[in-house]
Amino acid sequence: MSDFAVILPAAGKSSRFHDKHYKKPYAPLENRALWMHAAEKFNNRTDVKQILIVISPEDEEFFKQKFAANVAILGFDVVLGGKERADSVERALNKVRPEIEWVAVHDAVRPCIADAWIDQVFEAATRTEAAILATPITSTLKRAHDAKQTIEETVPRDRLWAAQTPQVFRKQVLLDAYAKRGDFQPTDEAQLVERIGVTVTLVPGSPINIKVTTKEDLRMAGQLLKALPKPKLPGTDHPFADDHLWR
């Protein structure tokens, strides 16, 4: 069995979330912070040997006060992020244990991820060195004029996919991609890997696997969680059985 580390970036500014009380990763969803739903899916797996949560330095004190017990009990590593997402992921990547060969990056604000989809993208990555979850574009796409909300052109959707996470790579591939990044700011890790000539496999995901960006997304995620299969917990000694730890 291959060993994986999972990086959960949660260091963003949440500028589109518009909540004076919470940044996105810490917003409550079904009585747990949003990031915990994502963490739970990976902590339940025997092939995941390390989970790293990346937070903004400005959130460090809040995070310690709110989640220190969770992190200590579950053995997660907390990494202080950088200015941009890629900077944050790179900092976490450099703290992945030497013996771990595979790295998955999953948005901390994608709570609606199913075990089967993780299985599929992990398996594809171990066969091909790099794989991501994604969904084919089905909507008609319009490119807008920069300064006004009018259509400039209709963009052909043939062969277009919407990238999701987890994005999973052989660790050395991801290290090589970051070593050659320079000042480039990618929108996801697959973009970096593509730049060094490594082929990335697309694994069909699901529209349910949404990334929470707005409060409307958060409300939708609450409903979508109910559509996911419930994990079978082995007993009350399981770390997620004590629900109060996650509030």
PDB file of C-alpha atoms in Angstrom:
ATOM      1  CA  MET A   1       0.000   0.000   0.000  1.00  0.00           C
ATOM      2  CA  SER A   2       1.281   3.458  -0.923  1.00  0.00           C
ATOM      3  CA  ASP A   3       1.631   6.106   1.770  1.00  0.00           C
ATOM      4  CA  PHE A   4       0.137   9.558   1.276  1.00  0.00           C
ATOM      5  CA  ALA A   5       0.442  12.950   2.894  1.00  0.00           C
ATOM      6  CA  VAL A   6      -2.498  15.340   2.546  1.00  0.00           C
ATOM      7  CA  ILE A   7      -2.060  19.115   2.464  1.00  0.00           C
ATOM      8  CA  LEU A   8      -5.145  21.186   3.311  1.00  0.00           C
ATOM      9  CA  PRO A   9      -4.604  24.839   2.287  1.00  0.00           C
ATOM     10  CA  ALA A  10      -6.672  27.113   4.547  1.00  0.00           C
ATOM     11  CA  ALA A  11      -4.634  30.326   4.493  1.00  0.00           C
ATOM     12  CA  GLY A  12      -6.720  32.363   2.063  1.00  0.00           C
ATOM     13  CA  LYS A  13      -8.196  35.779   2.792  1.00  0.00           C
ATOM     14  CA  SER A  14     -11.846  34.706   2.285  1.00  0.00           C
ATOM     15  CA  SER A  15     -12.505  38.034   0.594  1.00  0.00           C
ATOM     16  CA  ARG A  16     -15.670  36.818  -1.145  1.00  0.00           C
ATOM     17  CA  PHE A  17     -17.159  35.128   1.900  1.00  0.00           C
ATOM     18  CA  HIS A  18     -18.255  38.385   3.575  1.00  0.00           C
ATOM     19  CA  ASP A  19     -18.584  37.224   7.170  1.00  0.00           C
ATOM     20  CA  LYS A  20     -17.368  39.426  10.016  1.00  0.00           C
ATOM     21  CA  HIS A  21     -17.146  36.476  12.410  1.00  0.00           C
ATOM     22  CA  TYR A  22     -15.480  33.706  10.406  1.00  0.00           C
ATOM     23  CA  LYS A  23     -13.086  33.104   7.567  1.00  0.00           C
ATOM     24  CA  LYS A  24     -14.311  30.343   5.279  1.00  0.00           C
ATOM     25  CA  PRO A  25     -12.330  27.407   6.706  1.00  0.00           C
ATOM     26  CA  TYR A  26     -13.632  28.115  10.202  1.00  0.00           C
ATOM     27  CA  ALA A  27     -17.281  28.772   9.365  1.00  0.00           C
ATOM     28  CA  PRO A  28     -19.649  26.301  11.039  1.00  0.00           C
ATOM     29  CA  LEU A  29     -21.133  23.583   8.852  1.00  0.00           C
ATOM     30  CA  GLU A  30     -23.316  20.918  10.454  1.00  0.00           C
ATOM     31  CA  ASN A  31     -21.851  21.702  13.917  1.00  0.00           C
ATOM     32  CA  ARG A  32     -18.219  21.487  12.763  1.00  0.00           C
ATOM     33  CA  ALA A  33     -15.780  23.941  11.271  1.00  0.00           C
ATOM     34  CA  LEU A  34     -15.719  23.653   7.487  1.00  0.00           C
ATOM     35  CA  TRP A  35     -12.106  22.476   7.272  1.00  0.00           C
ATOM     36  CA  MET A  36     -12.795  19.595   9.650  1.00  0.00           C
ATOM     37  CA  HIS A  37     -15.189  17.929   7.221  1.00  0.00           C
ATOM     38  CA  ALA A  38     -12.384  17.731   4.660  1.00  0.00           C
ATOM     39  CA  ALA A  39      -9.858  16.557   7.255  1.00  0.00           C
ATOM     40  CA  GLU A  40     -12.175  13.807   8.474  1.00  0.00           C
ATOM     41  CA  LYS A  41     -12.335  12.140   5.069  1.00  0.00           C
ATOM     42  CA  PHE A  42      -8.572  11.697   4.979  1.00  0.00           C
ATOM     43  CA  ASN A  43      -7.978  10.955   8.646  1.00  0.00           C
ATOM     44  CA  ASN A  44     -10.235   7.896   8.296  1.00  0.00           C
ATOM     45  CA  ARG A  45      -7.869   6.339   5.727  1.00  0.00           C
ATOM     46  CA  THR A  46      -5.128   3.846   6.560  1.00  0.00           C
ATOM     47  CA  ASP A  47      -3.032   4.973   3.555  1.00  0.00           C
ATOM     48  CA  VAL A  48      -2.841   8.594   4.766  1.00  0.00           C
ATOM     49  CA  LYS A  49       0.107   8.905   7.127  1.00  0.00           C
ATOM     50  CA  GLN A  50       0.309  12.684   7.529  1.00  0.00           C
ATOM     51  CA  ILE A  51      -2.174  15.559   7.346  1.00  0.00           C
ATOM     52  CA  LEU A  52      -0.926  19.137   7.167  1.00  0.00           C
ATOM     53  CA  ILE A  53      -3.308  22.062   7.642  1.00  0.00           C
ATOM     54  CA  VAL A  54      -1.958  25.367   6.297  1.00  0.00           C
ATOM     55  CA  ILE A  55      -3.255  28.504   8.017  1.00  0.00           C
ATOM     56  CA  SER A  56      -2.613  32.200   7.700  1.00  0.00           C
ATOM     57  CA  PRO A  57      -0.097  33.612  10.222  1.00  0.00           C
ATOM     58  CA  GLU A  58      -2.730  36.159  11.260  1.00  0.00           C
ATOM     59  CA  ASP A  59      -5.042  33.299  12.265  1.00  0.00           C
ATOM     60  CA  GLU A  60      -2.457  31.460  14.368  1.00  0.00           C
ATOM     61  CA  GLU A  61      -3.698  32.558  17.804  1.00  0.00           C
ATOM     62  CA  PHE A  62      -7.350  32.003  16.901  1.00  0.00           C
ATOM     63  CA  PHE A  63      -6.540  28.572  15.510  1.00  0.00           C
ATOM     64  CA  LYS A  64      -4.632  27.573  18.645  1.00  0.00           C
ATOM     65  CA  GLN A  65      -7.455  28.679  20.919  1.00  0.00           C
ATOM     66  CA  LYS A  66     -10.159  26.990  18.904  1.00  0.00           C
ATOM     67  CA  PHE A  67      -8.544  23.830  17.530  1.00  0.00           C
ATOM     68  CA  ALA A  68      -5.407  23.012  19.542  1.00  0.00           C
ATOM     69  CA  ALA A  69      -7.069  19.991  21.174  1.00  0.00           C
ATOM     70  CA  ASN A  70      -8.224  18.603  17.828  1.00  0.00           C
ATOM     71  CA  VAL A  71      -4.796  18.984  16.271  1.00  0.00           C
ATOM     72  CA  ALA A  72      -3.029  17.393  19.248  1.00  0.00           C
ATOM     73  CA  ILE A  73      -5.364  14.406  19.541  1.00  0.00           C
ATOM     74  CA  LEU A  74      -5.433  13.673  15.810  1.00  0.00           C
ATOM     75  CA  GLY A  75      -1.756  14.353  15.180  1.00  0.00           C
ATOM     76  CA  PHE A  76      -2.165  16.925  12.419  1.00  0.00           C
ATOM     77  CA  ASP A  77       0.715  19.237  11.491  1.00  0.00           C
ATOM     78  CA  VAL A  78      -0.021  22.978  11.391  1.00  0.00           C
ATOM     79  CA  VAL A  79       1.931  25.049   8.865  1.00  0.00           C
ATOM     80  CA  LEU A  80       1.917  28.836   8.572  1.00  0.00           C
ATOM     81  CA  GLY A  81       1.148  29.806   5.014  1.00  0.00           C
ATOM     82  CA  GLY A  82       2.552  32.427   2.686  1.00  0.00           C
ATOM     83  CA  LYS A  83       1.182  35.311   0.655  1.00  0.00           C
ATOM     84  CA  GLU A  84      -0.274  33.192  -2.156  1.00  0.00           C
ATOM     85  CA  ARG A  85      -1.755  29.705  -2.276  1.00  0.00           C
ATOM     86  CA  ALA A  86       1.301  28.250  -4.009  1.00  0.00           C
ATOM     87  CA  ASP A  87       3.562  29.725  -1.330  1.00  0.00           C
ATOM     88  CA  SER A  88       1.433  28.055   1.342  1.00  0.00           C
ATOM     89  CA  VAL A  89       1.397  24.663  -0.354  1.00  0.00           C
ATOM     90  CA  GLU A  90       5.146  24.817  -0.914  1.00  0.00           C
ATOM     91  CA  ARG A  91       5.756  25.454   2.780  1.00  0.00           C
ATOM     92  CA  ALA A  92       3.666  22.409   3.672  1.00  0.00           C
ATOM     93  CA  LEU A  93       5.310  20.310   0.970  1.00  0.00           C
ATOM     94  CA  ASN A  94       8.693  20.975   2.528  1.00  0.00           C
ATOM     95  CA  LYS A  95       7.395  19.521   5.814  1.00  0.00           C
ATOM     96  CA  VAL A  96       6.117  16.245   4.378  1.00  0.00           C
ATOM     97  CA  ARG A  97       7.910  13.346   6.030  1.00  0.00           C
ATOM     98  CA  PRO A  98      10.831  11.969   3.981  1.00  0.00           C
ATOM     99  CA  GLU A  99       9.460   8.434   3.827  1.00  0.00           C
ATOM    100  CA  ILE A 100       6.132   9.487   2.256  1.00  0.00           C
ATOM    101  CA  GLU A 101       6.094   9.084  -1.534  1.00  0.00           C
ATOM    102  CA  TRP A 102       2.738  10.584  -2.527  1.00  0.00           C
ATOM    103  CA  VAL A 103       1.182  13.982  -1.786  1.00  0.00           C
ATOM    104  CA  ALA A 104      -2.453  15.012  -2.153  1.00  0.00           C
ATOM    105  CA  VAL A 105      -3.546  18.647  -2.043  1.00  0.00           C
ATOM    106  CA  HIS A 106      -7.184  19.201  -1.143  1.00  0.00           C
ATOM    107  CA  ASP A 107      -8.922  22.521  -0.600  1.00  0.00           C
ATOM    108  CA  ALA A 108      -9.821  22.828   3.067  1.00  0.00           C
ATOM    109  CA  VAL A 109     -13.102  24.404   1.932  1.00  0.00           C
ATOM    110  CA  ARG A 110     -14.221  21.374  -0.147  1.00  0.00           C
ATOM    111  CA  PRO A 111     -16.163  19.449   2.494  1.00  0.00           C
ATOM    112  CA  CYS A 112     -18.325  17.294   0.193  1.00  0.00           C
ATOM    113  CA  ILE A 113     -15.774  14.708  -0.850  1.00  0.00           C
ATOM    114  CA  ALA A 114     -16.653  11.011  -0.944  1.00  0.00           C
ATOM    115  CA  ASP A 115     -14.362   8.127  -0.053  1.00  0.00           C
ATOM    116  CA  ALA A 116     -14.857   6.508  -3.469  1.00  0.00           C
ATOM    117  CA  TRP A 117     -13.629   9.612  -5.311  1.00  0.00           C
ATOM    118  CA  ILE A 118     -10.522   9.722  -3.122  1.00  0.00           C
ATOM    119  CA  ASP A 119      -9.919   6.041  -3.848  1.00  0.00           C
ATOM    120  CA  GLN A 120     -10.139   6.664  -7.584  1.00  0.00           C
ATOM    121  CA  VAL A 121      -7.815   9.660  -7.750  1.00  0.00           C
ATOM    122  CA  PHE A 122      -5.269   8.047  -5.394  1.00  0.00           C
ATOM    123  CA  GLU A 123      -5.236   4.913  -7.567  1.00  0.00           C
ATOM    124  CA  ALA A 124      -4.868   6.920 -10.781  1.00  0.00           C
ATOM    125  CA  ALA A 125      -1.968   8.928  -9.356  1.00  0.00           C
ATOM    126  CA  THR A 126      -0.050   5.838  -8.300  1.00  0.00           C
ATOM    127  CA  ARG A 127      -0.392   4.509 -11.860  1.00  0.00           C
ATOM    128  CA  THR A 128       0.505   7.718 -13.675  1.00  0.00           C
ATOM    129  CA  GLU A 129       2.441   9.949 -11.188  1.00  0.00           C
ATOM    130  CA  ALA A 130      -0.141  12.750 -11.313  1.00  0.00           C
ATOM    131  CA  ALA A 131      -3.953  12.822 -11.212  1.00  0.00           C
ATOM    132  CA  ILE A 132      -6.731  15.203 -10.255  1.00  0.00           C
ATOM    133  CA  LEU A 133     -10.472  15.055  -9.814  1.00  0.00           C
ATOM    134  CA  ALA A 134     -12.316  17.097 -12.424  1.00  0.00           C
ATOM    135  CA  THR A 135     -15.694  17.342 -14.155  1.00  0.00           C
ATOM    136  CA  PRO A 136     -16.395  17.903 -17.871  1.00  0.00           C
ATOM    137  CA  ILE A 137     -17.835  21.334 -18.638  1.00  0.00           C
ATOM    138  CA  THR A 138     -21.495  21.022 -19.638  1.00  0.00           C
ATOM    139  CA  SER A 139     -22.588  24.675 -19.541  1.00  0.00           C
ATOM    140  CA  THR A 140     -22.215  27.093 -22.432  1.00  0.00           C
ATOM    141  CA  LEU A 141     -19.238  29.335 -21.690  1.00  0.00           C
ATOM    142  CA  LYS A 142     -19.161  33.069 -22.390  1.00  0.00           C
ATOM    143  CA  ARG A 143     -16.106  35.321 -22.315  1.00  0.00           C
ATOM    144  CA  ALA A 144     -17.018  38.812 -21.079  1.00  0.00           C
ATOM    145  CA  HIS A 145     -15.554  42.181 -21.964  1.00  0.00           C
ATOM    146  CA  ASP A 146     -13.184  43.329 -19.234  1.00  0.00           C
ATOM    147  CA  ALA A 147     -14.934  46.527 -18.240  1.00  0.00           C
ATOM    148  CA  LYS A 148     -18.597  45.615 -18.711  1.00  0.00           C
ATOM    149  CA  GLN A 149     -20.960  42.704 -18.276  1.00  0.00           C
ATOM    150  CA  THR A 150     -21.505  41.985 -21.944  1.00  0.00           C
ATOM    151  CA  ILE A 151     -20.512  38.952 -23.992  1.00  0.00           C
ATOM    152  CA  GLU A 152     -17.344  39.152 -26.042  1.00  0.00           C
ATOM    153  CA  GLU A 153     -17.538  35.607 -27.380  1.00  0.00           C
ATOM    154  CA  THR A 154     -18.844  32.116 -26.758  1.00  0.00           C
ATOM    155  CA  VAL A 155     -16.025  29.738 -25.823  1.00  0.00           C
ATOM    156  CA  PRO A 156     -16.159  26.173 -27.202  1.00  0.00           C
ATOM    157  CA  ARG A 157     -16.524  23.752 -24.309  1.00  0.00           C
ATOM    158  CA  ASP A 158     -15.145  20.741 -26.186  1.00  0.00           C
ATOM    159  CA  ARG A 159     -12.531  18.939 -24.090  1.00  0.00           C
ATOM    160  CA  LEU A 160     -12.852  21.457 -21.248  1.00  0.00           C
ATOM    161  CA  TRP A 161     -12.917  20.209 -17.662  1.00  0.00           C
ATOM    162  CA  ALA A 162     -13.367  22.015 -14.342  1.00  0.00           C
ATOM    163  CA  ALA A 163     -10.522  21.109 -11.997  1.00  0.00           C
ATOM    164  CA  GLN A 164     -11.297  19.971  -8.461  1.00  0.00           C
ATOM    165  CA  THR A 165      -9.300  18.550  -5.586  1.00  0.00           C
ATOM    166  CA  PRO A 166      -7.799  16.264  -4.365  1.00  0.00           C
ATOM    167  CA  GLN A 167      -4.895  16.699  -6.741  1.00  0.00           C
ATOM    168  CA  VAL A 168      -2.405  13.906  -6.164  1.00  0.00           C
ATOM    169  CA  PHE A 169       1.224  13.598  -7.228  1.00  0.00           C
ATOM    170  CA  ARG A 170       4.367  11.626  -6.629  1.00  0.00           C
ATOM    171  CA  LYS A 171       6.117  13.817  -4.080  1.00  0.00           C
ATOM    172  CA  GLN A 172       9.267  14.228  -6.162  1.00  0.00           C
ATOM    173  CA  VAL A 173       7.213  15.400  -9.153  1.00  0.00           C
ATOM    174  CA  LEU A 174       5.612  18.121  -7.053  1.00  0.00           C
ATOM    175  CA  LEU A 175       8.960  19.104  -5.548  1.00  0.00           C
ATOM    176  CA  ASP A 176      10.447  19.400  -9.034  1.00  0.00           C
ATOM    177  CA  ALA A 177       7.505  21.524 -10.187  1.00  0.00           C
ATOM    178  CA  TYR A 178       7.856  23.916  -7.266  1.00  0.00           C
ATOM    179  CA  ALA A 179      11.628  24.123  -7.728  1.00  0.00           C
ATOM    180  CA  LYS A 180      11.008  25.512 -11.237  1.00  0.00           C
ATOM    181  CA  ARG A 181       8.121  27.816 -10.291  1.00  0.00           C
ATOM    182  CA  GLY A 182      10.073  31.040  -9.988  1.00  0.00           C
ATOM    183  CA  ASP A 183       7.619  33.957  -9.648  1.00  0.00           C
ATOM    184  CA  PHE A 184       4.794  32.116 -11.399  1.00  0.00           C
ATOM    185  CA  GLN A 185       1.543  31.976  -9.416  1.00  0.00           C
ATOM    186  CA  PRO A 186      -0.516  28.946 -10.489  1.00  0.00           C
ATOM    187  CA  THR A 187      -4.204  28.540  -9.729  1.00  0.00           C
ATOM    188  CA  ASP A 188      -3.671  24.897  -8.782  1.00  0.00           C
ATOM    189  CA  GLU A 189      -0.861  22.375  -8.384  1.00  0.00           C
ATOM    190  CA  ALA A 190      -1.664  20.585 -11.646  1.00  0.00           C
ATOM    191  CA  GLN A 191      -0.799  23.760 -13.544  1.00  0.00           C
ATOM    192  CA  LEU A 192       2.691  23.719 -12.044  1.00  0.00           C
ATOM    193  CA  VAL A 193       3.161  20.057 -12.865  1.00  0.00           C
ATOM    194  CA  GLU A 194       1.994  20.621 -16.439  1.00  0.00           C
ATOM    195  CA  ARG A 195       4.686  23.292 -16.844  1.00  0.00           C
ATOM    196  CA  ILE A 196       7.472  20.753 -16.296  1.00  0.00           C
ATOM    197  CA  GLY A 197       6.066  18.419 -18.912  1.00  0.00           C
ATOM    198  CA  VAL A 198       4.422  15.814 -16.683  1.00  0.00           C
ATOM    199  CA  THR A 199       1.098  14.462 -17.948  1.00  0.00           C
ATOM    200  CA  VAL A 200      -1.740  14.846 -15.441  1.00  0.00           C
ATOM    201  CA  THR A 201      -4.592  12.320 -15.524  1.00  0.00           C
ATOM    202  CA  LEU A 202      -8.173  13.555 -15.249  1.00  0.00           C
ATOM    203  CA  VAL A 203     -10.359  11.434 -12.965  1.00  0.00           C
ATOM    204  CA  PRO A 204     -14.098  12.127 -13.287  1.00  0.00           C
ATOM    205  CA  GLY A 205     -15.354  13.696 -10.089  1.00  0.00           C
ATOM    206  CA  SER A 206     -18.772  15.014  -9.135  1.00  0.00           C
ATOM    207  CA  PRO A 207     -20.551  18.390  -9.084  1.00  0.00           C
ATOM    208  CA  ILE A 208     -21.262  17.612  -5.430  1.00  0.00           C
ATOM    209  CA  ASN A 209     -17.578  18.187  -4.637  1.00  0.00           C
ATOM    210  CA  ILE A 210     -18.027  21.963  -4.461  1.00  0.00           C
ATOM    211  CA  LYS A 211     -15.538  24.534  -3.254  1.00  0.00           C
ATOM    212  CA  VAL A 212     -17.153  26.886  -0.743  1.00  0.00           C
ATOM    213  CA  THR A 213     -16.545  30.481  -1.797  1.00  0.00           C
ATOM    214  CA  THR A 214     -19.671  32.317  -0.651  1.00  0.00           C
ATOM    215  CA  LYS A 215     -22.237  31.928   2.113  1.00  0.00           C
ATOM    216  CA  GLU A 216     -24.659  30.575  -0.475  1.00  0.00           C
ATOM    217  CA  ASP A 217     -22.114  27.837  -1.228  1.00  0.00           C
ATOM    218  CA  LEU A 218     -21.938  27.060   2.488  1.00  0.00           C
ATOM    219  CA  ARG A 219     -25.693  26.616   2.701  1.00  0.00           C
ATOM    220  CA  MET A 220     -25.602  24.384  -0.372  1.00  0.00           C
ATOM    221  CA  ALA A 221     -22.786  22.308   1.136  1.00  0.00           C
ATOM    222  CA  GLY A 222     -24.973  21.602   4.148  1.00  0.00           C
ATOM    223  CA  GLN A 223     -27.517  19.978   1.866  1.00  0.00           C
ATOM    224  CA  LEU A 224     -24.956  18.168  -0.270  1.00  0.00           C
ATOM    225  CA  LEU A 225     -23.349  16.555   2.772  1.00  0.00           C
ATOM    226  CA  LYS A 226     -26.597  14.713   3.322  1.00  0.00           C
ATOM    227  CA  ALA A 227     -26.296  13.178  -0.150  1.00  0.00           C
ATOM    228  CA  LEU A 228     -22.895  11.647   0.589  1.00  0.00           C
ATOM    229  CA  PRO A 229     -22.627   8.075   1.900  1.00  0.00           C
ATOM    230  CA  LYS A 230     -22.031   8.043   5.632  1.00  0.00           C
ATOM    231  CA  PRO A 231     -18.693   6.557   6.741  1.00  0.00           C
ATOM    232  CA  LYS A 232     -18.836   3.487   8.934  1.00  0.00           C
ATOM    233  CA  LEU A 233     -17.033   4.204  12.187  1.00  0.00           C
ATOM    234  CA  PRO A 234     -15.453   1.245  13.967  1.00  0.00           C
ATOM    235  CA  GLY A 235     -16.571   2.243  17.452  1.00  0.00           C
ATOM    236  CA  THR A 236     -16.714   4.948  20.061  1.00  0.00           C
ATOM    237  CA  ASP A 237     -12.934   4.967  20.363  1.00  0.00           C
ATOM    238  CA  HIS A 238     -12.684   6.389  16.849  1.00  0.00           C
ATOM    239  CA  PRO A 239     -11.383  10.006  16.922  1.00  0.00           C
ATOM    240  CA  PHE A 240     -14.416  11.282  15.028  1.00  0.00           C
ATOM    241  CA  ALA A 241     -16.908   9.557  17.274  1.00  0.00           C
ATOM    242  CA  ASP A 242     -16.409  12.300  19.871  1.00  0.00           C
ATOM    243  CA  ASP A 243     -18.222  14.975  17.957  1.00  0.00           C
ATOM    244  CA  HIS A 244     -17.572  17.631  20.600  1.00  0.00           C
ATOM    245  CA  LEU A 245     -13.900  17.602  19.621  1.00  0.00           C
ATOM    246  CA  TRP A 246     -14.831  19.071  16.262  1.00  0.00           C
ATOM    247  CA  ARG A 247     -16.978  21.984  17.371  1.00  0.00           C
TER     248      ARG A 247
END
